[in-house]
Amino acid sequence: MTSIRSLVVFTKLSVHNVTVEPKRVKAAYTIHKLDGSSVSNELIYSYDKVYFDRKNGEDVNLASMMLAQVALNYGLFFETIQFDGLFDETDKSFLRDMMENTSREIVVNKFFHKNEFLKPPFDSLKVEKLKQYTAAKIEFINTEYAHLKVEGRINETDKNKYAILSSGGKDSLLTYGIIKEIGEAHPVFINESGRHWFTAVNSHKYYKEIEPNTAKPWCNSDRIFNWMVKQMPFIKENFQNIRADIYPIRLWTVAVFLFGTLPIVRKRNIGNVLIGNEYDTTVKGNHEGISHYNSLYDQSKYFDNALTRYYKKKGWDLYQYSILRSTSELLILKVLVKRYPELQTHQVSCHAAHEENGRMLPCGNCEKCRRIVGMLKALDEDPKRCGYTEEQIEKGLKALSARSIKQIGSDASHLYYLLMEKGLVDKTEHTLKLAKEHPEIVKLRFDNERSMMSDLPVHVRKPLFEILAKYSDGSVKLRDRKWHTFTLQNEDYETPYFLIK
């Protein structure tokens, strides 16, 4: 069988020529190949307002970190990865750690598991437990900005201001709705140059009309990701024509967008960065003795906690978290559609959204679509509100009778239980096997692994759970592998924030 180190197919990746302009930052990504040739492309972030001063060390440092994030996906494939920019020791440690974590995630979830994008023999790598999965030697140089320093000044931020990484999906829509009630919302949409932007179009148009704090930076990361895949000899040449719910290689994606929000966060003196992730995105797995996060690290609470620690070490008074960690997908959709129906009409949760008459509409065919249709029908709500046709709804329910969805077992079982109780899916071998009542799914869930009160800053807890409690069927704690009902008390809202190491 083929070894992990056979994935080293390039000599060097250089992230260099970091350019800092008032409204734009960019860097060259240059791949040096084994035959001595090289190819380059340019990663760009651009803004509609001034956020950078190339004479300011803090701004150049942030730009250097933003432009480095895409490269963290490629530690398995190069002999050397060189970052040319202004980095301090905290940055270097963060980049090394996150690259190693991503290398392990990619080798386990993209090479040890089924991946239809891979050519033989790379689709059957030998499972190896290594001390370090990153093959690349990581180098830091500074050819352009050696005259600048990173001061690390601590500036107190406004804890009533919340930046929301926004996408048009149910999680970011609900996050916006809640924050609009309890604080000052700043929705930030990162406009990728690819089709992923389609899911955000409807909500962005609406926010532009109602929310003056809306921001929309532009980034061409999607083009860089696709360009990188085209260079890789182990990926099928027709990868763009393969219909799949996964990316061919990359797993460090959220941070590419997250770092794009930070110039706005710092300029506006915002104290909270929110990413809409629910209970089931914090997952630990083990593959033949290799621990991993099921491809979901950058959606997990571990990611949020790691970024908050990074900010604190940098001297930034900033907290990153999700206000939805204790909620299931079903409960999120319930709160959104019941409390904020005007926001829910702009929801696009689809892998292949398309445009009709200036509005983005879901495809009605993908796994996400049938999941959303199923949940809305289970909640006695009309999927037509957010763009599904009667034909797509009927087709989605039929598909649910025969095919599974991407939810953890208890959440999927409860959804099928509700659908079967309402006569919305056929009693097939598939649905009869899955359908089982799990009342905790529509409750606020707390456990030491996925959802802890101490993962939330104290200032957000009480107003948040006062809203969520109106739509949940109570609160439960996981103890000895069983859910135990409890009532949230004032002392729960006052427990210390998680320890920053």
Short mmCIF file of N, CA and C in Angstrom, two decimals, residues 195 198-199 243 349-354 361-364 366 369:
data_model
loop_
_atom_site.label_atom_id
_atom_site.label_comp_id
_atom_site.label_asym_id
_atom_site.label_seq_id
_atom_site.Cartn_x
_atom_site.Cartn_y
_atom_site.Cartn_z
N ARG A 195 -19.24 29.86 -6.34
CA ARG A 195 -20.68 29.67 -6.21
C ARG A 195 -21.15 29.64 -4.76
N PHE A 198 -23.60 32.20 -3.56
CA PHE A 198 -25.02 32.14 -3.90
C PHE A 198 -25.91 32.00 -2.67
N THR A 199 -25.47 31.22 -1.68
CA THR A 199 -26.31 31.00 -0.50
C THR A 199 -26.50 32.28 0.32
N ARG A 243 -20.08 15.34 -8.56
CA ARG A 243 -21.06 15.85 -7.60
C ARG A 243 -20.80 15.19 -6.24
N SER A 349 -30.10 27.00 2.33
CA SER A 349 -29.24 25.93 2.84
C SER A 349 -29.19 24.86 1.76
N CYS A 350 -28.23 25.00 0.85
CA CYS A 350 -28.23 24.15 -0.35
C CYS A 350 -26.83 24.09 -0.93
N HIS A 351 -26.46 22.92 -1.45
CA HIS A 351 -25.14 22.75 -2.07
C HIS A 351 -25.09 23.28 -3.50
N ALA A 352 -26.23 23.53 -4.11
CA ALA A 352 -26.25 23.91 -5.53
C ALA A 352 -27.35 24.92 -5.80
N ALA A 353 -27.36 26.02 -5.04
CA ALA A 353 -28.37 27.06 -5.25
C ALA A 353 -28.21 27.69 -6.62
N HIS A 354 -29.32 28.21 -7.17
CA HIS A 354 -29.29 28.83 -8.49
C HIS A 354 -30.15 30.10 -8.46
N LEU A 361 -32.40 30.40 -5.30
CA LEU A 361 -33.34 29.36 -4.91
C LEU A 361 -32.59 28.04 -4.70
N PRO A 362 -33.08 27.19 -3.78
CA PRO A 362 -32.42 25.91 -3.52
C PRO A 362 -32.66 24.92 -4.65
N CYS A 363 -31.74 23.96 -4.80
CA CYS A 363 -31.86 22.98 -5.89
C CYS A 363 -32.97 21.97 -5.64
N GLY A 364 -33.23 21.67 -4.35
CA GLY A 364 -34.26 20.70 -4.02
C GLY A 364 -33.82 19.26 -4.15
N CYS A 366 -30.26 18.09 -3.21
CA CYS A 366 -29.10 17.69 -2.41
C CYS A 366 -29.52 17.25 -1.01
N CYS A 369 -30.94 19.98 1.17
CA CYS A 369 -32.31 20.37 0.83
C CYS A 369 -33.33 19.42 1.43
#
